[in-house]
Coordinates of C-alpha atoms in Angstrom, one line a residue:
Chain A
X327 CA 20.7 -12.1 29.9
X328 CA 24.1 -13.1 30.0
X329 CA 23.4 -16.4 31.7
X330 CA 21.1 -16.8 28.8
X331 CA 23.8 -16.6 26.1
X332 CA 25.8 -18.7 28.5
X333 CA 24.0 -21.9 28.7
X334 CA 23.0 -21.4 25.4
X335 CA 23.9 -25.0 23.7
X336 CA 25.4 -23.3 20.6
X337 CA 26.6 -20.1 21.1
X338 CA 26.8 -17.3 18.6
X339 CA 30.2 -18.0 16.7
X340 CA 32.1 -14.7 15.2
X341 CA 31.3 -15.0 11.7
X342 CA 27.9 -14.8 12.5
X343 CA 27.8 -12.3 14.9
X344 CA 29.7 -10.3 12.4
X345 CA 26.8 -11.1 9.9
X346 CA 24.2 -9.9 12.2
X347 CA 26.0 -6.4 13.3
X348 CA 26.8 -5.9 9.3
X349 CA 22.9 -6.4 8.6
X350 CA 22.0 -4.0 11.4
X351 CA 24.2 -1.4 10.1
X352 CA 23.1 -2.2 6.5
X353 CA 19.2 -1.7 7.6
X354 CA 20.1 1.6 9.6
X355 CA 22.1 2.9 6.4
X356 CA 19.1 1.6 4.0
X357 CA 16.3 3.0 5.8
X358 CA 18.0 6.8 6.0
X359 CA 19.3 6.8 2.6
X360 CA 17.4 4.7 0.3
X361 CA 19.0 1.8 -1.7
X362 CA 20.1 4.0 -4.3
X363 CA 21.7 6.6 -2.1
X364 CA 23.4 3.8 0.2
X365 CA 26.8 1.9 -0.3
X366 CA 28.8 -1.3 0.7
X367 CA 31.5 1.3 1.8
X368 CA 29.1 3.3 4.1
X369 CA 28.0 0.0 5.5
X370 CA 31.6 -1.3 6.6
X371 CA 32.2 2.1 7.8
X372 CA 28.4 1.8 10.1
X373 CA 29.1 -1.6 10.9
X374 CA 32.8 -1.3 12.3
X375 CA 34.3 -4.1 9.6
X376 CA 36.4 -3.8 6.8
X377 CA 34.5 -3.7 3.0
X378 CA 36.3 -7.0 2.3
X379 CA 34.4 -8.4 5.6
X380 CA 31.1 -7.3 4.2
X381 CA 31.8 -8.2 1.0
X382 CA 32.5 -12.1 2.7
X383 CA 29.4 -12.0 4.3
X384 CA 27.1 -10.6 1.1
X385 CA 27.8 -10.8 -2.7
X386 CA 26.6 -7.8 -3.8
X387 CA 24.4 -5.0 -2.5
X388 CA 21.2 -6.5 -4.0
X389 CA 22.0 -9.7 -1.8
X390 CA 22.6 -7.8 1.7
X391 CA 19.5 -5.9 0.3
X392 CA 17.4 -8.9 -0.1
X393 CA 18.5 -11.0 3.0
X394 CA 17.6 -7.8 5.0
X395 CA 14.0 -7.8 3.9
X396 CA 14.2 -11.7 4.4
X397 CA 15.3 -11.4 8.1
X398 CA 13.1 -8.3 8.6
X399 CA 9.9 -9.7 7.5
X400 CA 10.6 -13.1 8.6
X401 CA 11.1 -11.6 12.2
X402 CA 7.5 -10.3 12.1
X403 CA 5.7 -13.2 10.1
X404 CA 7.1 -16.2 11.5
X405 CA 4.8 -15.2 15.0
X406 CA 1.9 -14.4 12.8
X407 CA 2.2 -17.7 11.0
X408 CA 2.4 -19.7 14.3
X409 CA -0.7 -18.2 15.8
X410 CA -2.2 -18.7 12.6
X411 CA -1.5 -22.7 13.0
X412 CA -3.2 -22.6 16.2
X413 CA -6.6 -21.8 14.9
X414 CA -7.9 -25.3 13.4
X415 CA -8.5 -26.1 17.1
X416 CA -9.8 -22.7 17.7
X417 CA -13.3 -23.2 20.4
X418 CA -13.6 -19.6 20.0
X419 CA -13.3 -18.8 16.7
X420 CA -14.6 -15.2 17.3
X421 CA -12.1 -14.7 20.3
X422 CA -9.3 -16.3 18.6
X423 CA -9.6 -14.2 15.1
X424 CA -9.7 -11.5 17.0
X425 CA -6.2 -12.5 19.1
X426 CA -4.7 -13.1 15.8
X427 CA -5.7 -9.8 14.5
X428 CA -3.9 -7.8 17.4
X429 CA -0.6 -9.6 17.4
X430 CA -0.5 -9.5 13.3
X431 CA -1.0 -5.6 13.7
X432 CA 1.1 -5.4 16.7
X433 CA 4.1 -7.1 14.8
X434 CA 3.9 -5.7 11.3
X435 CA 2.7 -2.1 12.0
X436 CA 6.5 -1.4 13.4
X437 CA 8.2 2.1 12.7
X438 CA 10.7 0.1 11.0
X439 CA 8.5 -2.1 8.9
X440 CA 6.7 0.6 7.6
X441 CA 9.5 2.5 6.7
X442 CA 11.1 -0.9 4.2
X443 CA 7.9 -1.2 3.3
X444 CA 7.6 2.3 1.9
X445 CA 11.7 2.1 0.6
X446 CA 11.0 -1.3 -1.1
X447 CA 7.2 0.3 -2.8
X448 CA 9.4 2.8 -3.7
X449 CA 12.0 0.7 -5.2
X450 CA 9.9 -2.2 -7.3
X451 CA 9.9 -0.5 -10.5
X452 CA 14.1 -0.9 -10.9
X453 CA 14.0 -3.5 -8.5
X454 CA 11.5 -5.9 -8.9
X455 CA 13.1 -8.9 -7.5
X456 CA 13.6 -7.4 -4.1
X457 CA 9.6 -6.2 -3.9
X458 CA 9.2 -9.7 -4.5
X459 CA 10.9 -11.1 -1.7
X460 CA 8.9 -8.5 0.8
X461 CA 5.3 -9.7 -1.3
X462 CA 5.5 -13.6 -0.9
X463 CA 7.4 -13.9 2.9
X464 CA 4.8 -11.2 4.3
X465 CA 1.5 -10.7 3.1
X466 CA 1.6 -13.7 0.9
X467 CA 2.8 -16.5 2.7
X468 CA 0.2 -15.5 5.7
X469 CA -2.8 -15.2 3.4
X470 CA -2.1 -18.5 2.4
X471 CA -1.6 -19.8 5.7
X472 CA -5.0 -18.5 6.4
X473 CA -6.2 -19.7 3.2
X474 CA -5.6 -23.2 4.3
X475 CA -6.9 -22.8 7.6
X476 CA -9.7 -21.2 6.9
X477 CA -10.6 -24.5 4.7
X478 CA -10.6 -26.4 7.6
X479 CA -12.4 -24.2 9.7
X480 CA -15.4 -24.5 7.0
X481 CA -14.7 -28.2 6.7
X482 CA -15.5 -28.2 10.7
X483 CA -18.5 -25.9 10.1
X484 CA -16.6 -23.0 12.4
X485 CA -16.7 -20.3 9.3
X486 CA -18.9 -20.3 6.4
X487 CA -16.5 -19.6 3.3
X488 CA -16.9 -20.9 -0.5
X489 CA -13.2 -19.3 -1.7
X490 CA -10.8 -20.2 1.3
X491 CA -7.9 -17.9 -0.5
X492 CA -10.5 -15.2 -1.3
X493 CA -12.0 -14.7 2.5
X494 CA -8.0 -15.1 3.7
X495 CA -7.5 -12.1 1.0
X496 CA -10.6 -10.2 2.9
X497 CA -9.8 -11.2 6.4
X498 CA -6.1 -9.9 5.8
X499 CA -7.0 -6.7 4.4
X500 CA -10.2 -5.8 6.6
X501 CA -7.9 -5.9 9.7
X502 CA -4.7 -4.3 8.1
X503 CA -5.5 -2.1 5.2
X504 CA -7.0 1.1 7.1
X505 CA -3.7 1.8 9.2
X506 CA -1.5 0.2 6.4
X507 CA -2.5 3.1 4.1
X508 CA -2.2 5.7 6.7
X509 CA 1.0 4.3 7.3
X510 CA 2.3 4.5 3.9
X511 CA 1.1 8.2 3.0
X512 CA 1.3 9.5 6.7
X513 CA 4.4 8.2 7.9
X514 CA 4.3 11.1 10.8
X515 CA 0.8 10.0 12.1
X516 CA 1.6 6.3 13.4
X517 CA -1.3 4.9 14.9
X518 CA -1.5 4.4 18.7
X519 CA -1.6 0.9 20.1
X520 CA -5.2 1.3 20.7
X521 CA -6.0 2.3 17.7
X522 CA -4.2 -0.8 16.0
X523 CA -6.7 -2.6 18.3
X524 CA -10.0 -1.3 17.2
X525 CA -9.0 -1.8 13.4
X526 CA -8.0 -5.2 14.1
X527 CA -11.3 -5.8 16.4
X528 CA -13.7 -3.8 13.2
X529 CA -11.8 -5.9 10.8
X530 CA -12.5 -9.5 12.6
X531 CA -16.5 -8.5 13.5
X532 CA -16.9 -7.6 9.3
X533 CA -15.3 -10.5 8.2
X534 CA -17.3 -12.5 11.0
X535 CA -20.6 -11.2 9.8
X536 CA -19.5 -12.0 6.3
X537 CA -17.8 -15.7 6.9
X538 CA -19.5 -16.7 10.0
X539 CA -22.7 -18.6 11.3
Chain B
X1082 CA -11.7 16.5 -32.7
X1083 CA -10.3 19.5 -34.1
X1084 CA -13.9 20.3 -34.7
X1085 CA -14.6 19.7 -31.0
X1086 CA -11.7 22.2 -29.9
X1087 CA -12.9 24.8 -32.4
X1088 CA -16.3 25.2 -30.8
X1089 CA -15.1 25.1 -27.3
X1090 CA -16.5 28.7 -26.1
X1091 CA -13.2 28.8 -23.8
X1092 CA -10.6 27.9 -26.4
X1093 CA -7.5 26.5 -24.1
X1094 CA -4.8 29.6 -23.8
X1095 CA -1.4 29.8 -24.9
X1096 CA -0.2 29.8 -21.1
X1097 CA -3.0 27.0 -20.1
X1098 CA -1.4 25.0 -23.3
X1099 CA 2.3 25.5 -21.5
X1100 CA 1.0 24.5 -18.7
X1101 CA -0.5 21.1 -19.4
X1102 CA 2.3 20.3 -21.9
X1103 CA 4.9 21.3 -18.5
X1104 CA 2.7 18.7 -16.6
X1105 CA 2.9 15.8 -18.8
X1106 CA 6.6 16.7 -19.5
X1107 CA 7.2 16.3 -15.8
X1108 CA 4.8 13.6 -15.6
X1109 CA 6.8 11.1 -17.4
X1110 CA 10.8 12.5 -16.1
X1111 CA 9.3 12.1 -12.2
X1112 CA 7.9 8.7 -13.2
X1113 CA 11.5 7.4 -14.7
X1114 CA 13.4 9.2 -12.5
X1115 CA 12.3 9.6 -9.2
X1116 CA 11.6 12.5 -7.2
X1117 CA 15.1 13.6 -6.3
X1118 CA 16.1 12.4 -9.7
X1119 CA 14.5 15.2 -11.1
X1120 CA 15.5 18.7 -12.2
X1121 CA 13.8 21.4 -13.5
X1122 CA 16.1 21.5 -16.3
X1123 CA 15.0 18.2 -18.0
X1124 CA 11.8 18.6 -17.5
X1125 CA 12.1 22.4 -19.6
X1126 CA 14.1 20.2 -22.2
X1127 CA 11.6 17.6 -22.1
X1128 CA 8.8 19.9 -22.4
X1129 CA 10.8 21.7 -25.1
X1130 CA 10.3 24.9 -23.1
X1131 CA 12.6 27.1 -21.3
X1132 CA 13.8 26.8 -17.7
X1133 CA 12.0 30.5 -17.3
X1134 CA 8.8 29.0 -18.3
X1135 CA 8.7 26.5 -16.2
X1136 CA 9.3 28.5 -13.2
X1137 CA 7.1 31.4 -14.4
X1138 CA 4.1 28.5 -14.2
X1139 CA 5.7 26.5 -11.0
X1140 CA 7.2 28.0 -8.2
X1141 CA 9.6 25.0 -7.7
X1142 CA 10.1 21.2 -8.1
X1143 CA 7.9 20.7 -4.6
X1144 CA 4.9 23.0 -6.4
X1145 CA 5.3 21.2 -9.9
X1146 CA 5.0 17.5 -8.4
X1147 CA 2.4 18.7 -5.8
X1148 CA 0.1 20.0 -8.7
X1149 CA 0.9 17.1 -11.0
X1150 CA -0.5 14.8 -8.1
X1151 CA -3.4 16.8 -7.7
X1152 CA -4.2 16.9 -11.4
X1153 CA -3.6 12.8 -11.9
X1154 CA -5.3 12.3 -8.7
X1155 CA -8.4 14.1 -9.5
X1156 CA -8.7 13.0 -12.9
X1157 CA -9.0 9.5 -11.5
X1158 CA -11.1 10.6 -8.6
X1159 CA -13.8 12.4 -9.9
X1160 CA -15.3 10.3 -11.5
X1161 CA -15.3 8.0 -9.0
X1162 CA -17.2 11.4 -6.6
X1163 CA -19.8 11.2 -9.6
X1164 CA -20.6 7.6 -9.1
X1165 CA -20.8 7.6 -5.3
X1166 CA -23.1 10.7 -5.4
X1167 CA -25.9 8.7 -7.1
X1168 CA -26.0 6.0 -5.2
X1169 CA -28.3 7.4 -2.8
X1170 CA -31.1 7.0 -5.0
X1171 CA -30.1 3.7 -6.0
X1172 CA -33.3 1.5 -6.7
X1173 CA -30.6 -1.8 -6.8
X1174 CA -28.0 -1.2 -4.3
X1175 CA -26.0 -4.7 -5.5
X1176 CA -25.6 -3.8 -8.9
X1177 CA -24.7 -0.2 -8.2
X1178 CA -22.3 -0.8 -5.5
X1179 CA -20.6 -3.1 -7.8
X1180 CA -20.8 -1.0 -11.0
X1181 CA -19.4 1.6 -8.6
X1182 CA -16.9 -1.1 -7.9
X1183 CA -15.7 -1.8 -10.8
X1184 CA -15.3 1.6 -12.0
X1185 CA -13.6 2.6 -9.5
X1186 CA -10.7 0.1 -9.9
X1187 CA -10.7 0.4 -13.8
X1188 CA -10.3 4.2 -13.3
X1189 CA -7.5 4.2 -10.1
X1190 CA -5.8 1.0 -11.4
X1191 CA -3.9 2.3 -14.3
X1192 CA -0.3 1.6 -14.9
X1193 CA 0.5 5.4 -14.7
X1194 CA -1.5 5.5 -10.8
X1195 CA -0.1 2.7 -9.5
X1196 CA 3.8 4.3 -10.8
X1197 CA 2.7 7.8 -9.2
X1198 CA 1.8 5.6 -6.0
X1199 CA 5.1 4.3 -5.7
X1200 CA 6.9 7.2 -5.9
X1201 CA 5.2 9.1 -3.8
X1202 CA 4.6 6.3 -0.8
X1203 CA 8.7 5.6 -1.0
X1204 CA 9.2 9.8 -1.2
X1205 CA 7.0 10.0 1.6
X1206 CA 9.4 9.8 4.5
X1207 CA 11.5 12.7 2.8
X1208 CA 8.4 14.7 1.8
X1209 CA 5.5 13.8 4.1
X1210 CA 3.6 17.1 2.3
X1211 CA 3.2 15.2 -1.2
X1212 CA 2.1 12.0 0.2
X1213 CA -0.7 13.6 2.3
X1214 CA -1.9 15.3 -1.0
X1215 CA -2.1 11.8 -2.6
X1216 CA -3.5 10.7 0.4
X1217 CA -6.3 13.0 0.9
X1218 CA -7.1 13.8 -2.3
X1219 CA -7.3 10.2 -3.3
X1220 CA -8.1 7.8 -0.6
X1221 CA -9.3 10.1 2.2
X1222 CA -11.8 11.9 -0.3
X1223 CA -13.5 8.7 -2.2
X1224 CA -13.9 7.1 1.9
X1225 CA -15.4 10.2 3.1
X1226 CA -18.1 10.8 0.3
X1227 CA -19.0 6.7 0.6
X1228 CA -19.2 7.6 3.8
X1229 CA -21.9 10.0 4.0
X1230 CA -23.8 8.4 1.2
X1231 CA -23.8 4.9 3.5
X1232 CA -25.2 7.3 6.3
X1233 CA -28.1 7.9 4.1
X1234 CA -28.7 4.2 2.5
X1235 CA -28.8 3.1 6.1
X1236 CA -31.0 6.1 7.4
X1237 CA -33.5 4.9 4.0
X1238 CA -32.5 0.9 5.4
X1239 CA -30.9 0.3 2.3
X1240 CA -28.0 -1.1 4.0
X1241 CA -27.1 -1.8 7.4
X1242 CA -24.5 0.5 9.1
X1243 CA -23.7 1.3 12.6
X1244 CA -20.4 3.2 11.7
X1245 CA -20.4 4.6 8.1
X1246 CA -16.6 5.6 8.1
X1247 CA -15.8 2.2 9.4
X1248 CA -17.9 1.0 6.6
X1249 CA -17.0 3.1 3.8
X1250 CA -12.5 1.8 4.9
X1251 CA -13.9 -1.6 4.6
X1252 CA -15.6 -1.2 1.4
X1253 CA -12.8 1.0 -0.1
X1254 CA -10.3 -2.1 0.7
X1255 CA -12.5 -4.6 0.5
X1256 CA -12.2 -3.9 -3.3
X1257 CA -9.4 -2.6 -4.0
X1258 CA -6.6 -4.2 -1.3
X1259 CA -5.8 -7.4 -3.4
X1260 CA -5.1 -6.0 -6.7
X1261 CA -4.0 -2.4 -5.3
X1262 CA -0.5 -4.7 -3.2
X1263 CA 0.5 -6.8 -5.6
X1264 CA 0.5 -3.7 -7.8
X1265 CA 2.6 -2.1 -5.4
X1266 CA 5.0 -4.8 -4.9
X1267 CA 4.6 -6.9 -8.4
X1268 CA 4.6 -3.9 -11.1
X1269 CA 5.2 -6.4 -13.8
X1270 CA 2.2 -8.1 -13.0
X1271 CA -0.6 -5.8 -13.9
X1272 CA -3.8 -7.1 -13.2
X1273 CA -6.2 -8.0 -16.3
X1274 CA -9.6 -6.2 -16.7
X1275 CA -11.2 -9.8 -15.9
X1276 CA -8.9 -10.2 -12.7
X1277 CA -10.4 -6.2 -11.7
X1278 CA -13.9 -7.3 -12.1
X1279 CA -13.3 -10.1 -10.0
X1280 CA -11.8 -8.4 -7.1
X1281 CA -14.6 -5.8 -7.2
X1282 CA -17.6 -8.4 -7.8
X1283 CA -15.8 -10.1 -4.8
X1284 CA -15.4 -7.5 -2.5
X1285 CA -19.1 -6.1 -3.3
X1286 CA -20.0 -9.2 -2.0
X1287 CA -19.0 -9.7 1.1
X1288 CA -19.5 -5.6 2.1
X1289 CA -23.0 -6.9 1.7
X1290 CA -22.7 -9.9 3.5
X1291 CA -21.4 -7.9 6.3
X1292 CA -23.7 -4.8 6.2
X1293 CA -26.7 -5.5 3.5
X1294 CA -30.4 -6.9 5.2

């Protein structure tokens, strides 16, 4: 890995390697104590920097807060969102739904997306903004990524769909919403790989029988 | 309705009156202040009680919150149980699935749920034994009875299901998914009675695009 980082044209510079070993303390903290229970003080302590270094690097606690669920989600939906962009091309729609459905399961069904997802549910009442942030960069921006492909899929005659933001709304939540729930209320039980699988393969033959020729 | 209350044959009791006025005191100081915000003491104030009575009627904070889930749960689910145990004899299995639709959300998608739900999914972590209770008494239970009851409506080929559990998750999110996350992550944007009936018209038809003849 070294060589890696080596030839690597631009290579981390200090300031933002600080950044990123502040926001991995800062989501370690977070996650054990809640946002209430967690400060910038216990951070900088986690992280190995002074408070006035994490205070350079985030305002306030509601910034570090809400860049973290940026970077977090971000991490898991930019892949979603590229396989989604494959799928106008798709000659096997069935096959590629289905490919899509295992890696968006695989990526977002993480011990430690779950576990922001529950802190920031818990959270939205006093802190609305930051429920935001996690609602439009995950399940938002990829239903309407699908939304939009899922237009041209009908243009091309692949899938059969009237509301393309509706049947991205079903697609989404036919593959997800079984192990999602679980997640949220059983946060002991996390589903095996395989099972992520058969909810993801379920989810795509519905939607198919629903949407498709 | 003091005429109503005068006839009952089972006139509430004194302690059953303490009770449900300890419930709704604790109700409303769990939903402003979170779980571990809460003490037994404001809740007695709130309840204008004293901290003995409380205790005599609840063992502790875990009992009082358990019960008070069970109690908001049920009152929500019930009826729900009441409408899927007709269906079996349903002589128009589109308009009763989505009347069953619709109640279902109007009942489960009020303002004071969808508060319980986010407490207890971000408590969930720290006290896995109240969010199974929400879980199986709410979820779990309405899934299972539409499960059964889509055993029989495909036994009688009123619909057509391979897997009535499978079917039963995908008409339980099918319905309720969209409005149930943005509720979740948007609680200043509660959903309008219109928007509800959409989602459940919606969803009732594509279940039965996917497992109707």
């Amino acid at each position: 890995m070294t060589a890696v980082y080596a030839s690597d044209p631009e290579p981390e510079s200090r300031s933002s390697r600080k950044r990123r070993v502040i926001l991995e303390a800062a989501t370690a903290v977070f996650l054990d104590n809640g946002y209430v229970g967690t400060s910038m003080d216990e951070i900088a302590t986690v992280a190995s920097v002074s408070k006035q270094t994490v205070y350079k690097h985030f305002e306030d606690k509601e910034t570090l807060f809400s860049e973290l669920i940026t970077s977090i989600v971000a991490e898991a939906s930019d892949p979603v969102q590229a396989v989604v962009q494959e799928l106008p091309e798709s000659g096997d729609i069935e096959s590629d739904l289905r490919d899509l459905a295992r890696r968006q399961l695989a990526l977002v069904m993480t011990p430690e997306i779950m576990r922001l997802r529950r802190l920031v549910i818990g959270e939205a009442g006093r802190f609305p903004e930051l429920s935001r942030t996690f609602y439009e960069l995950g399940p938002q921006r990829t239903i309407e990524a699908l939304s939009g492909v899922f237009a041209q899929l009908n243009d091309r005659g692949a899938l059969r769909i009237d509301d393309p933001s509706l049947a991205a709304e079903h697609f989404n939540w036919l593959i997800m919403s079984t192990p999602l729930n679980r997640a949220m209320f059983l946060p002991e039980e996390a589903p095996s790989a395989a099972e992520l699988q058969q909810s993801a393969d379920a989810g795509v033959a519905a939607f198919l029988s629903a949407y498709g020729y």
